[in-house]
Coordinates of C-alpha atoms in Angstrom, one line a residue:
M1183 CA 14.1 -25.9 -57.2
I1184 CA 12.4 -22.7 -56.1
S1185 CA 11.5 -20.2 -58.7
I1186 CA 11.8 -16.5 -57.6
G1187 CA 10.7 -13.2 -59.1
T1188 CA 11.3 -9.7 -57.7
D1189 CA 10.0 -6.2 -58.3
F1190 CA 11.8 -3.1 -57.2
S1191 CA 14.7 -5.6 -57.2
G1192 CA 17.6 -3.2 -56.5
I1193 CA 20.7 -5.3 -56.1
G1194 CA 19.0 -8.6 -55.5
S1195 CA 19.0 -9.2 -51.8
P1196 CA 16.5 -12.1 -52.0
E1197 CA 18.6 -13.8 -54.6
Q1198 CA 21.7 -13.3 -52.5
A1199 CA 19.9 -14.8 -49.5
L1200 CA 19.0 -17.9 -51.3
M1201 CA 22.6 -18.3 -52.5
K1202 CA 23.8 -17.8 -48.9
M1203 CA 21.4 -20.5 -47.8
G1204 CA 22.5 -22.9 -50.5
I1205 CA 19.0 -23.3 -51.9
E1206 CA 18.7 -24.3 -55.5
H1207 CA 16.6 -21.6 -57.2
K1208 CA 15.9 -20.0 -60.6
S1209 CA 15.3 -16.3 -61.1
M1210 CA 12.4 -16.0 -63.6
F1211 CA 12.4 -12.2 -63.5
A1212 CA 13.7 -9.0 -61.9
C1213 CA 12.6 -5.5 -62.3
D1214 CA 14.0 -2.1 -61.5
V1215 CA 13.8 1.4 -63.1
D1216 CA 17.3 2.4 -61.9
K1217 CA 19.7 1.6 -64.7
Y1218 CA 22.7 1.4 -62.3
A1219 CA 20.9 -1.1 -60.0
K1220 CA 20.1 -3.1 -63.1
Q1221 CA 23.8 -3.1 -64.1
S1222 CA 24.9 -4.2 -60.6
Y1223 CA 22.2 -6.9 -60.5
L1224 CA 23.1 -8.4 -63.9
A1225 CA 26.8 -8.3 -63.0
N1226 CA 26.1 -10.7 -60.1
Y1227 CA 23.1 -12.8 -61.1
K1228 CA 21.4 -14.5 -64.0
T1229 CA 17.7 -14.1 -64.6
E1230 CA 15.4 -15.1 -67.4
N1231 CA 13.9 -11.7 -67.8
F1232 CA 14.8 -8.2 -66.6
Y1233 CA 12.0 -5.6 -66.8
D1234 CA 12.8 -1.9 -66.6
D1235 CA 9.4 -0.6 -65.5
I1236 CA 6.7 -2.5 -63.6
T1237 CA 4.1 0.0 -64.7
K1238 CA 4.6 -0.9 -68.4
R1239 CA 4.7 -4.7 -67.9
N1240 CA 2.0 -7.1 -69.0
H1241 CA 1.5 -9.1 -65.8
N1242 CA -0.3 -11.9 -67.6
E1243 CA 2.8 -12.5 -69.7
T1244 CA 5.2 -12.2 -66.7
P1245 CA 6.4 -15.6 -65.6
Y1246 CA 4.8 -17.4 -62.6
V1247 CA 7.1 -17.9 -59.6
D1248 CA 6.8 -19.8 -56.3
L1249 CA 8.3 -16.9 -54.3
Y1250 CA 7.7 -13.3 -55.1
V1251 CA 9.5 -10.4 -53.3
A1252 CA 9.0 -6.7 -53.6
G1253 CA 10.4 -3.8 -51.6
F1254 CA 7.9 -1.3 -52.8
P1255 CA 7.9 2.4 -52.3
C1256 CA 5.6 3.9 -49.7
Q1257 CA 3.0 6.2 -51.3
T1258 CA -0.2 7.8 -50.1
F1259 CA -3.1 6.1 -51.9
S1260 CA -5.2 8.6 -53.7
M1261 CA -8.5 7.3 -52.1
A1262 CA -7.0 6.0 -48.9
G1263 CA -9.6 6.2 -46.1
K1264 CA -12.5 5.3 -48.3
R1265 CA -11.6 1.6 -48.1
K1266 CA -12.4 0.4 -51.6
G1267 CA -9.8 -2.3 -51.8
F1268 CA -7.9 -2.3 -55.1
E1269 CA -9.6 1.0 -56.1
D1270 CA -7.8 2.8 -53.2
T1271 CA -4.4 1.8 -54.6
R1272 CA -4.8 2.9 -58.3
G1273 CA -2.1 5.2 -59.5
T1274 CA 0.5 3.8 -57.1
L1275 CA 3.3 1.3 -57.5
F1276 CA 1.7 -0.9 -55.0
F1277 CA -1.3 -1.3 -57.4
D1278 CA 1.1 -2.7 -60.0
L1279 CA 2.5 -5.4 -57.7
L1280 CA -1.0 -6.2 -56.8
Q1281 CA -1.8 -6.8 -60.4
Y1282 CA 1.0 -9.3 -60.6
L1283 CA -0.1 -11.2 -57.5
K1284 CA -3.7 -11.2 -58.9
A1285 CA -2.6 -12.5 -62.3
K1286 CA -0.1 -15.2 -61.1
K1287 CA -1.0 -16.1 -57.5
P1288 CA 2.5 -17.1 -56.4
K1289 CA 2.8 -19.6 -53.5
Y1290 CA 4.5 -17.1 -51.3
F1291 CA 5.2 -13.4 -51.3
V1292 CA 7.3 -11.1 -49.2
L1293 CA 6.8 -7.4 -49.2
E1294 CA 9.2 -5.0 -47.4
N1295 CA 8.9 -1.4 -46.5
V1296 CA 10.0 1.1 -43.9
K1297 CA 8.6 0.9 -40.4
G1298 CA 6.7 4.2 -41.0
L1299 CA 4.4 2.4 -43.4
L1300 CA 2.4 1.2 -40.3
S1301 CA 1.5 4.8 -39.5
H1302 CA 1.6 6.2 -43.0
N1303 CA -1.4 8.5 -43.8
G1304 CA -2.8 7.9 -40.3
G1305 CA -2.5 4.1 -40.7
R1306 CA -5.0 4.1 -43.5
T1307 CA -2.4 3.1 -46.1
F1308 CA -1.4 0.0 -44.3
L1309 CA -5.0 -1.0 -43.6
T1310 CA -5.8 -0.7 -47.3
I1311 CA -2.8 -2.9 -48.1
L1312 CA -4.0 -5.6 -45.8
D1313 CA -7.5 -5.4 -47.1
C1314 CA -6.2 -6.0 -50.6
L1315 CA -4.0 -8.9 -49.7
A1316 CA -5.5 -10.8 -46.8
K1317 CA -8.0 -13.4 -45.8
T1318 CA -6.4 -13.6 -42.4
V1319 CA -3.8 -11.3 -40.8
N1320 CA -1.5 -12.8 -38.2
K1321 CA -4.0 -15.7 -38.0
Q1322 CA -7.0 -13.4 -37.4
Y1323 CA -9.7 -13.1 -40.1
S1324 CA -9.7 -9.8 -41.8
F1325 CA -12.5 -7.5 -40.7
T1326 CA -13.0 -6.2 -44.2
T1327 CA -13.5 -8.5 -47.2
Y1328 CA -13.6 -7.2 -50.8
E1329 CA -14.5 -9.0 -54.0
D1330 CA -11.1 -8.2 -55.3
S1331 CA -9.1 -9.3 -52.2
L1332 CA -6.4 -11.8 -52.9
N1333 CA -7.3 -13.8 -49.9
Y1334 CA -3.8 -14.7 -48.8
Y1335 CA -2.9 -15.8 -45.3
V1336 CA -0.9 -12.8 -44.3
Y1337 CA 1.6 -12.1 -41.5
Y1338 CA 3.4 -8.9 -40.7
K1339 CA 6.1 -7.8 -38.3
V1340 CA 8.8 -5.2 -37.9
L1341 CA 12.2 -7.0 -38.0
N1342 CA 15.6 -5.4 -37.1
T1343 CA 18.8 -6.2 -38.9
K1344 CA 20.8 -6.3 -35.6
D1345 CA 18.6 -9.2 -34.4
Y1346 CA 19.7 -11.4 -37.3
G1347 CA 23.5 -11.3 -37.2
I1348 CA 24.4 -7.9 -38.7
P1349 CA 25.5 -4.9 -36.6
Q1350 CA 23.1 -2.4 -38.1
N1351 CA 20.1 -0.9 -36.4
R1352 CA 17.7 -1.1 -39.4
E1353 CA 14.0 -1.7 -38.7
R1354 CA 11.7 -2.7 -41.6
V1355 CA 8.2 -4.1 -41.8
F1356 CA 7.9 -7.4 -43.6
I1357 CA 4.5 -8.6 -45.0
V1358 CA 4.5 -12.4 -45.7
G1359 CA 1.7 -14.1 -47.6
F1360 CA 0.8 -17.7 -48.2
R1361 CA -1.5 -18.8 -50.9
D1362 CA -2.6 -22.0 -49.2
E1363 CA -4.1 -22.3 -45.8
K1364 CA -1.9 -25.4 -45.0
H1365 CA 1.4 -23.9 -44.0
S1366 CA 3.7 -23.6 -41.0
F1367 CA 5.1 -20.1 -40.4
K1368 CA 6.4 -18.1 -37.5
F1369 CA 8.6 -15.1 -37.8
P1370 CA 12.3 -16.0 -37.1
K1371 CA 13.5 -15.8 -33.6
K1372 CA 16.2 -13.2 -32.7
I1373 CA 19.7 -14.5 -32.5
P1374 CA 22.6 -13.1 -30.4
L1375 CA 24.7 -10.5 -32.2
E1376 CA 28.2 -11.8 -32.3
L1377 CA 29.5 -9.7 -35.2
K1378 CA 30.4 -6.2 -34.2
L1379 CA 31.2 -3.1 -36.2
K1380 CA 34.9 -3.6 -35.6
D1381 CA 34.6 -6.9 -37.6
I1382 CA 33.6 -5.2 -40.8
I1383 CA 36.0 -2.2 -40.8
N1384 CA 38.9 -2.4 -43.2
N1385 CA 42.5 -1.9 -41.9
N1386 CA 43.7 0.0 -45.0
V1387 CA 41.5 2.5 -46.6
D1388 CA 42.0 4.7 -49.6
E1389 CA 42.8 8.3 -48.7
K1390 CA 39.8 9.6 -50.7
Y1391 CA 37.5 8.3 -47.9
F1392 CA 39.0 10.6 -45.3
L1393 CA 37.4 14.0 -44.8
S1394 CA 39.6 17.0 -45.4
D1395 CA 40.2 19.7 -42.8
K1396 CA 38.1 22.0 -44.9
M1397 CA 35.2 19.5 -44.9
I1398 CA 35.4 19.0 -41.1
K1399 CA 35.5 22.8 -40.5
G1400 CA 32.4 23.1 -42.7
I1401 CA 30.6 20.4 -40.7
E1402 CA 31.5 22.2 -37.5
K1403 CA 30.0 25.4 -38.9
S1404 CA 26.8 23.5 -39.6
N1405 CA 26.4 22.9 -35.8
F1406 CA 27.9 19.5 -36.1
R1407 CA 28.0 17.6 -32.8
E1408 CA 29.9 14.4 -31.8
R1409 CA 27.7 11.7 -30.3
Q1410 CA 28.5 11.1 -26.6
P1411 CA 31.0 8.3 -26.1
I1412 CA 29.5 5.0 -24.9
D1413 CA 31.1 2.6 -22.6
I1414 CA 33.7 0.1 -23.8
N1415 CA 31.0 -2.4 -24.7
G1416 CA 29.3 0.0 -27.0
V1417 CA 30.2 0.9 -30.5
C1418 CA 31.5 4.4 -30.0
K1419 CA 34.3 2.9 -27.8
T1420 CA 34.0 -0.7 -28.6
L1421 CA 36.5 -1.0 -31.4
K1422 CA 39.6 -1.7 -29.4
I1423 CA 43.2 -2.4 -30.3
G1424 CA 44.2 -3.6 -26.9
G1425 CA 43.4 -2.9 -23.2
D1426 CA 41.1 0.0 -22.8
T1427 CA 42.2 1.7 -26.0
P1428 CA 39.3 2.9 -28.3
C1429 CA 40.0 2.8 -32.0
F1430 CA 37.3 5.1 -33.1
K1431 CA 34.3 7.1 -32.2
V1432 CA 31.3 7.6 -34.4
H1433 CA 29.9 10.8 -35.8
S1434 CA 26.8 12.0 -37.6
L1435 CA 27.4 14.3 -40.5
Y1436 CA 23.9 15.6 -40.2
P1437 CA 23.5 19.1 -38.7
R1438 CA 22.0 19.3 -35.2
S1439 CA 18.4 20.3 -35.3
S1440 CA 17.8 23.7 -33.7
R1441 CA 14.3 22.5 -32.8
T1442 CA 15.1 19.2 -31.1
G1443 CA 18.7 19.7 -30.3
K1444 CA 19.4 16.3 -31.7
G1445 CA 21.4 15.1 -34.7
G1446 CA 20.1 13.7 -37.9
S1447 CA 18.8 10.2 -38.7
G1448 CA 21.9 8.5 -40.0
P1449 CA 24.9 8.4 -37.5
L1450 CA 26.8 5.2 -37.4
S1451 CA 26.8 3.5 -34.0
K1452 CA 24.8 2.6 -30.9
E1453 CA 25.4 1.3 -27.4
D1454 CA 24.8 -2.3 -28.4
G1455 CA 27.6 -2.6 -31.0
T1456 CA 25.4 -1.9 -34.0
T1457 CA 25.3 0.9 -36.5
Y1458 CA 22.4 3.2 -37.1
C1459 CA 20.5 2.5 -40.3
L1460 CA 22.4 3.0 -43.5
D1461 CA 20.9 5.6 -45.8
T1462 CA 21.4 6.2 -49.5
G1463 CA 23.5 9.3 -48.9
N1464 CA 26.0 7.5 -46.7
N1465 CA 26.1 10.3 -44.1
Q1466 CA 28.0 8.2 -41.6
A1467 CA 31.5 8.8 -40.5
I1468 CA 34.0 7.3 -38.1
E1469 CA 36.8 8.9 -36.2
I1470 CA 39.9 6.9 -36.5
K1471 CA 42.5 7.0 -33.7
N1472 CA 45.9 5.6 -33.3
P1473 CA 46.4 3.5 -30.1
L1474 CA 46.9 5.4 -26.9
K1475 CA 50.4 6.2 -26.0
N1476 CA 49.7 7.4 -22.5
K1477 CA 47.2 9.4 -20.5
T1478 CA 48.3 12.7 -18.9
Q1479 CA 46.5 15.3 -16.9
Y1480 CA 45.9 17.0 -20.2
G1481 CA 44.1 14.0 -21.7
W1482 CA 45.0 11.2 -24.1
H1483 CA 48.0 11.5 -26.3
F1484 CA 48.5 9.6 -29.5
E1485 CA 51.7 8.7 -31.3
Q1486 CA 52.1 8.0 -35.0
N1487 CA 53.7 4.6 -35.0
V1488 CA 52.3 3.0 -31.9
Y1489 CA 50.1 0.2 -33.1
D1490 CA 50.1 -3.5 -33.6
N1491 CA 48.5 -6.2 -35.8
Q1492 CA 45.1 -5.5 -34.2
S1493 CA 45.0 -1.8 -35.1
I1494 CA 42.2 -0.8 -37.4
V1495 CA 44.0 1.8 -39.5
R1496 CA 47.1 3.9 -39.3
A1497 CA 45.1 7.0 -39.2
L1498 CA 47.3 9.8 -38.2
K1499 CA 49.7 11.5 -40.6
A1500 CA 52.4 13.0 -38.4
A1501 CA 55.2 15.2 -39.6
E1502 CA 58.6 13.9 -38.5
G1503 CA 60.7 15.9 -36.1
S1504 CA 64.5 16.1 -35.7
G1505 CA 66.2 12.7 -35.6
N1506 CA 63.2 11.1 -37.4
K1507 CA 61.3 10.8 -34.2
P1508 CA 57.6 10.7 -34.6
K1509 CA 55.7 13.8 -33.6
V1510 CA 53.1 13.2 -30.8
I1511 CA 49.9 14.8 -31.9
T1512 CA 46.3 14.8 -30.6
E1513 CA 44.4 15.3 -33.9
N1514 CA 42.3 12.5 -35.1
R1515 CA 40.9 11.9 -38.5
I1516 CA 37.4 11.3 -39.8
R1517 CA 36.5 9.1 -42.7
R1518 CA 33.4 7.8 -44.3
L1519 CA 32.5 4.1 -44.4
T1520 CA 33.7 2.6 -47.7
P1521 CA 31.1 1.1 -50.1
T1522 CA 32.5 -2.3 -49.3
E1523 CA 31.9 -1.8 -45.6
C1524 CA 28.4 -0.6 -46.3
F1525 CA 27.6 -3.7 -48.3
R1526 CA 29.0 -5.8 -45.5
L1527 CA 26.5 -4.1 -43.2
Q1528 CA 23.8 -5.4 -45.6
G1529 CA 25.1 -8.9 -45.6
F1530 CA 26.7 -8.9 -49.1
P1531 CA 30.1 -10.5 -49.8
D1532 CA 33.0 -8.3 -50.9
S1533 CA 32.9 -10.1 -54.3
F1534 CA 29.6 -8.5 -55.1
V1535 CA 31.1 -5.0 -54.8
D1536 CA 34.2 -6.2 -56.8
K1537 CA 32.0 -7.2 -59.7
C1538 CA 30.1 -3.9 -59.6
R1539 CA 33.4 -2.0 -59.7
E1540 CA 34.6 -4.1 -62.7
I1541 CA 31.7 -2.8 -64.8
G1542 CA 32.3 0.8 -63.7
I1543 CA 29.7 1.4 -61.0
S1544 CA 30.7 4.5 -59.0
D1545 CA 31.0 4.9 -55.3
T1546 CA 28.0 7.3 -55.4
Q1547 CA 25.8 4.6 -56.9
L1548 CA 27.2 1.9 -54.6
Y1549 CA 26.3 3.9 -51.5
K1550 CA 22.8 4.4 -52.9
Q1551 CA 22.4 0.7 -53.7
A1552 CA 23.6 -0.4 -50.3
G1553 CA 21.3 2.1 -48.5
N1554 CA 18.2 1.0 -50.6
S1555 CA 18.8 -2.8 -50.2
I1556 CA 17.0 -5.2 -47.9
T1557 CA 19.5 -6.8 -45.5
V1558 CA 20.5 -10.2 -46.9
D1559 CA 20.6 -12.0 -43.5
V1560 CA 17.1 -10.9 -42.5
M1561 CA 15.9 -12.3 -45.8
K1562 CA 17.8 -15.5 -45.1
H1563 CA 16.2 -16.1 -41.8
L1564 CA 12.8 -15.1 -43.1
F1565 CA 13.0 -17.4 -46.1
R1566 CA 14.0 -20.3 -43.9
E1567 CA 10.7 -20.0 -42.0
I1568 CA 8.7 -19.5 -45.2
L1569 CA 10.2 -22.5 -47.1
I1570 CA 10.4 -24.8 -44.1
N1571 CA 8.0 -27.3 -45.7
E1572 CA 9.7 -27.3 -49.1
K1573 CA 11.8 -30.4 -49.8
S1574 CA 14.7 -28.3 -51.0
V1575 CA 15.2 -26.6 -47.6

């Protein structure tokens, strides 16, 4: 039985990963200041304690756990650059998780953050973090040793969601710590990506997820640009109904930058069949197309009722002409990813979203929760390497 505790818990990606692995575990505590994240968490998991605010918690009274996980916010340390260990981190949320690690010394910890943490504040933030945590870093002894250093054996690496079975391009830095010197750990090897974006898209989607003509015109006025189509093995043209028929293209809903000429940071697909990184605003959209009827010198034409069991969605609404014949049209429709699709891109089962909806969690909050979460499958592969010496694994 593995005991686990999490801070900045969100919707419980670590707990979901252990469930997915079939590892017997017990949640001793979770903690999140977001009341909606708390509701979603408690709708899906049981924990001995749920704390609303890490800054107001007595760490000495917080339960010990074997495995501690925290996806902490990235903040500039008030004294970063002076290299005073714990003193550099005072006033930040990282300082609070340090206090728990210092008080309880769990056997393992996993800290997660955006890739930019490595260069945050000129790299000084990350160096201070390592100074506070580590006796060794990636098997090399730390150059700086402080009296208040926790002396963990620490490893760090940037891992990408698409390398662990989920078609999303999401890079995050993971810091793994071991209390005891005797351990066996290597970051998990990449695995071939077999799941494609087409595999997570729903066939039938509520009309509310489709963008209205007014919204699309507004996007176009904002200097919206479609990403260039990719070859048939890429995501933009990879979702196929049959033959060479693309089912949808991908768009960014971010305005194009006048300075760089490029779109924003959250469009949905890439050449290798993955999505771009989900964000909390869900600014991703897909263009749905009916199967191709034929190709003429004027381009591709689409017909309302030409599709089969493999079609992704009956996307076009065509007015009927005389004799009830379908009208051939060329307009396509754009819709957002649904919350369920976003959660799939983070490795959560549909049942998780269903339970959240049952207690009244809105789409707005679900999008936010999916965008803030750690990818479950990355956690799963990471935990397997961390817990490899445990009898329960």
